[in-house]
PDB file of C-alpha atoms in Angstrom:
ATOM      1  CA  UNK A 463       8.301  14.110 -19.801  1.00 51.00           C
ATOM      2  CA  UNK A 464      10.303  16.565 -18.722  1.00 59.00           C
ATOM      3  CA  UNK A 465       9.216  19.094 -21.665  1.00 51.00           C
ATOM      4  CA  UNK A 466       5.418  18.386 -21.339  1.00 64.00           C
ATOM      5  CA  UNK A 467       4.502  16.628 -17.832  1.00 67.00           C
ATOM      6  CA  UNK A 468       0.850  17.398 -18.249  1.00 82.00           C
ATOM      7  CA  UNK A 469      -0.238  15.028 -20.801  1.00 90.00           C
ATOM      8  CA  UNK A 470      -1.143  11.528 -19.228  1.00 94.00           C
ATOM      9  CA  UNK A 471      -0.684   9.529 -22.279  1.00 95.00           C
ATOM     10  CA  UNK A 472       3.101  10.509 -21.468  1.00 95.00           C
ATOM     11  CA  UNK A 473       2.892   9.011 -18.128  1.00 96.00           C
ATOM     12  CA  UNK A 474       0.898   5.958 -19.282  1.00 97.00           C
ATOM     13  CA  UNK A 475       2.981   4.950 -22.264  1.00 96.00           C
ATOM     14  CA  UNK A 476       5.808   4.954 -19.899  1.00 97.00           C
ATOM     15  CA  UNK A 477       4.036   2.942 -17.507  1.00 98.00           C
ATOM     16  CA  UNK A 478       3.558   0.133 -20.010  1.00 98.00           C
ATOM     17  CA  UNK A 479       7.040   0.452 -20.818  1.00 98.00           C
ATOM     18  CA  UNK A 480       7.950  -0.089 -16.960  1.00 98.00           C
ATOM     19  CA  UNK A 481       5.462  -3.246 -16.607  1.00 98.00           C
ATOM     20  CA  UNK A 482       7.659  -5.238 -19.808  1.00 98.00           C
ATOM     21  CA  UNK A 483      10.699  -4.489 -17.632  1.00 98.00           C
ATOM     22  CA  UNK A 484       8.749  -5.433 -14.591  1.00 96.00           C
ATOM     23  CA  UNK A 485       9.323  -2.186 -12.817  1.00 97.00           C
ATOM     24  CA  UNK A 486       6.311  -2.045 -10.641  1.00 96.00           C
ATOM     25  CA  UNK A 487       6.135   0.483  -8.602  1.00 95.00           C
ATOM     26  CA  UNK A 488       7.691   2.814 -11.035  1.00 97.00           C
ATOM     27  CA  UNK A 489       4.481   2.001 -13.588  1.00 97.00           C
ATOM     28  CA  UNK A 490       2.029   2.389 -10.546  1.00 97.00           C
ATOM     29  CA  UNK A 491       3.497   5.671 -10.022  1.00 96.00           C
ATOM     30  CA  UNK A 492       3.626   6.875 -13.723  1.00 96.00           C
ATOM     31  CA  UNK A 493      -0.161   6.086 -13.753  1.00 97.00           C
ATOM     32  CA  UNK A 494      -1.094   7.615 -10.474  1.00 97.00           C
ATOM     33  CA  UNK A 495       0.532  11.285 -12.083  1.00 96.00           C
ATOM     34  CA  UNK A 496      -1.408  10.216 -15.494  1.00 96.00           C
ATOM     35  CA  UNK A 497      -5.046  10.021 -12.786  1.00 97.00           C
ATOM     36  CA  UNK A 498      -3.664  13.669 -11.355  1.00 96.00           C
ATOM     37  CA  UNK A 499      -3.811  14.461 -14.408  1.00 95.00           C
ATOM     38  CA  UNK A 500      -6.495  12.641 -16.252  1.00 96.00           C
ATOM     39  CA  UNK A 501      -8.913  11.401 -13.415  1.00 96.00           C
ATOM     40  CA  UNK A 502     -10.657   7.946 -14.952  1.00 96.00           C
ATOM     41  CA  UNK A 503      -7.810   7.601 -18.047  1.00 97.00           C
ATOM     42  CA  UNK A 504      -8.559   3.749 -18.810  1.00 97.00           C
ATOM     43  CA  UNK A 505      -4.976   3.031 -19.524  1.00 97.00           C
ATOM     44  CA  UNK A 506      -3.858   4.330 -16.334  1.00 98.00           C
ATOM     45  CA  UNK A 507      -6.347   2.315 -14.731  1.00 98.00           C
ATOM     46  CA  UNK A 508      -5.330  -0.570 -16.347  1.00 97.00           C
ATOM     47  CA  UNK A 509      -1.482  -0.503 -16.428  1.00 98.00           C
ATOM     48  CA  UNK A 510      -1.882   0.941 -12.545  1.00 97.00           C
ATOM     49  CA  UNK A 511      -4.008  -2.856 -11.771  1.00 97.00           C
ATOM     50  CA  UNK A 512      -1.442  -4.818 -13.589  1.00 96.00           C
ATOM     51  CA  UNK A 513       1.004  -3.350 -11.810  1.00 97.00           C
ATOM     52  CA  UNK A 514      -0.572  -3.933  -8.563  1.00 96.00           C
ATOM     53  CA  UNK A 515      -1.377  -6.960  -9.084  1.00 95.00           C
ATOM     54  CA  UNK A 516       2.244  -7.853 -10.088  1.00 94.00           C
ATOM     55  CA  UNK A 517       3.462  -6.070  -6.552  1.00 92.00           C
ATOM     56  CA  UNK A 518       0.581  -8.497  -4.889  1.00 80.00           C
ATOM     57  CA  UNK A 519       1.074  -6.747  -1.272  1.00 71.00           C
ATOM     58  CA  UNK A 520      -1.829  -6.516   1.026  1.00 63.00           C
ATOM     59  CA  UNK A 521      -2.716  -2.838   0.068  1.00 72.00           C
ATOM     60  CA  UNK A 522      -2.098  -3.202  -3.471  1.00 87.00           C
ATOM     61  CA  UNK A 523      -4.081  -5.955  -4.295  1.00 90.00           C
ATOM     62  CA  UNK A 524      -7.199  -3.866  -2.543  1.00 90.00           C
ATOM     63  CA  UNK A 525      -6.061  -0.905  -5.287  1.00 93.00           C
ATOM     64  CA  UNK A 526      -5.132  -3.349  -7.918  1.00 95.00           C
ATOM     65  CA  UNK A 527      -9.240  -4.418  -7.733  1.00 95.00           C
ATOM     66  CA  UNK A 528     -10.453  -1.044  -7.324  1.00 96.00           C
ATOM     67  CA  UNK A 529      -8.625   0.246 -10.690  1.00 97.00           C
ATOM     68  CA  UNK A 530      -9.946  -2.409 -12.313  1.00 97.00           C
ATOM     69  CA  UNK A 531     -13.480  -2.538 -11.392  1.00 97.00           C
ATOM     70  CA  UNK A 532     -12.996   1.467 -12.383  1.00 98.00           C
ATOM     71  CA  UNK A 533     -11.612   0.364 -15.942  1.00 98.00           C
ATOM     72  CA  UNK A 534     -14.097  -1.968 -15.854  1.00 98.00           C
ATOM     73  CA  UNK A 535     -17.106  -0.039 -15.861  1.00 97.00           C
ATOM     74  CA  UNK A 536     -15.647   1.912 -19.112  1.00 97.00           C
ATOM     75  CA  UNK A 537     -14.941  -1.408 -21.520  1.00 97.00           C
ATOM     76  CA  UNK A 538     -17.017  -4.349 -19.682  1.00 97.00           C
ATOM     77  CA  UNK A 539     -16.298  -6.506 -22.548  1.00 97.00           C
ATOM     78  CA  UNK A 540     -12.351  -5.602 -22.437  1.00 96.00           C
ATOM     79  CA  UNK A 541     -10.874  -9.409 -22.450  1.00 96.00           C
ATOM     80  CA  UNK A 542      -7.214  -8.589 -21.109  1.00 93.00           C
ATOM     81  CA  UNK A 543      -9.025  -6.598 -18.259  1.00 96.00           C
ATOM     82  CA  UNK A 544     -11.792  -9.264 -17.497  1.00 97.00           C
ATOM     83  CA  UNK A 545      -8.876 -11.812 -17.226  1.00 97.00           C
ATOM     84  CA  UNK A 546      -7.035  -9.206 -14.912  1.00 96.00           C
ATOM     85  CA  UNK A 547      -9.294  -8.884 -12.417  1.00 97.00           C
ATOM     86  CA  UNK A 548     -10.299 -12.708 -12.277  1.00 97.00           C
ATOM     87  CA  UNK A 549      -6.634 -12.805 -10.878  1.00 95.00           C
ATOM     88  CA  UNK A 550      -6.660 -10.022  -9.035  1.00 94.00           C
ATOM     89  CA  UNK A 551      -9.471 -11.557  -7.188  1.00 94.00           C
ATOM     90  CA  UNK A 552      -8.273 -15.110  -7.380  1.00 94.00           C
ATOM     91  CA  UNK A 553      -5.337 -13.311  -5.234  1.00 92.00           C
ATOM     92  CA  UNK A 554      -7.084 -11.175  -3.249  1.00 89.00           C
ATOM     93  CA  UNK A 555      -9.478 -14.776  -2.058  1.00 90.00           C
ATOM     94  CA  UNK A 556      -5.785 -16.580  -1.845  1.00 89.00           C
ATOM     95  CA  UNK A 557      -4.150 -13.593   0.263  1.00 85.00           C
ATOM     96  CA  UNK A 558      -7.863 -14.012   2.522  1.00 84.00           C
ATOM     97  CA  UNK A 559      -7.815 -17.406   3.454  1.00 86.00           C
ATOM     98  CA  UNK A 560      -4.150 -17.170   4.209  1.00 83.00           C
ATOM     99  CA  UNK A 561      -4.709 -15.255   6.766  1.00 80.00           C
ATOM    100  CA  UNK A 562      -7.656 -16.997   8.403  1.00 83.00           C
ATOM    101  CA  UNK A 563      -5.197 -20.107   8.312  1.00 82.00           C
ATOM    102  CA  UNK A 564      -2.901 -18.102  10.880  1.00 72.00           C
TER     103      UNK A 564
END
């Protein structure tokens, strides 16, 4: 990375890398460089959701569905990302009527 931080698939391959070791935040931040630097890369939307998802705060899971929806609208028929943001929104409804229970 350090030799060539301008290519995204750089950032993204790392990210993916970070989600198996369940590094988070570190994978949402590879793929927000890889958007700076790729605006609407699909695996950066992707890996950036799954990561989000995984983190599950308030904030996140509002980005995780955004990034997905985005991904989304390039590979409708993706399986892995359909299933994704069934959870995400699963979660998001879950995180929802938590709150209206306080």
């Amino acid at each position: 990375l350090k030799l060539n931080p301008g290519v995204a698939s750089l950032h993204t391959n790392r990210a993916a890398a970070y989600l198996k070791v369940k590094r988070y935040e570190d994978a949402a931040q590879d793929c927000t460089w890889a958007l700076d630097i790729e605006p609407g890369n699909f695996k950066a939307l992707l890996r950036r959701g799954a990561a989000r998802v995984e983190m599950s705060e308030e904030g996140s899971l509002e980005g995780a569905v955004q990034d997905i929806e985005a991904a989304l609208e390039q590979e409708p028929e993706n399986k892995e990302l359909r299933a994704l943001h069934e959870r995400a929104l699963r979660m998001v409804r879950q995180y929802v009527d938590k709150q209206d229970a306080k």
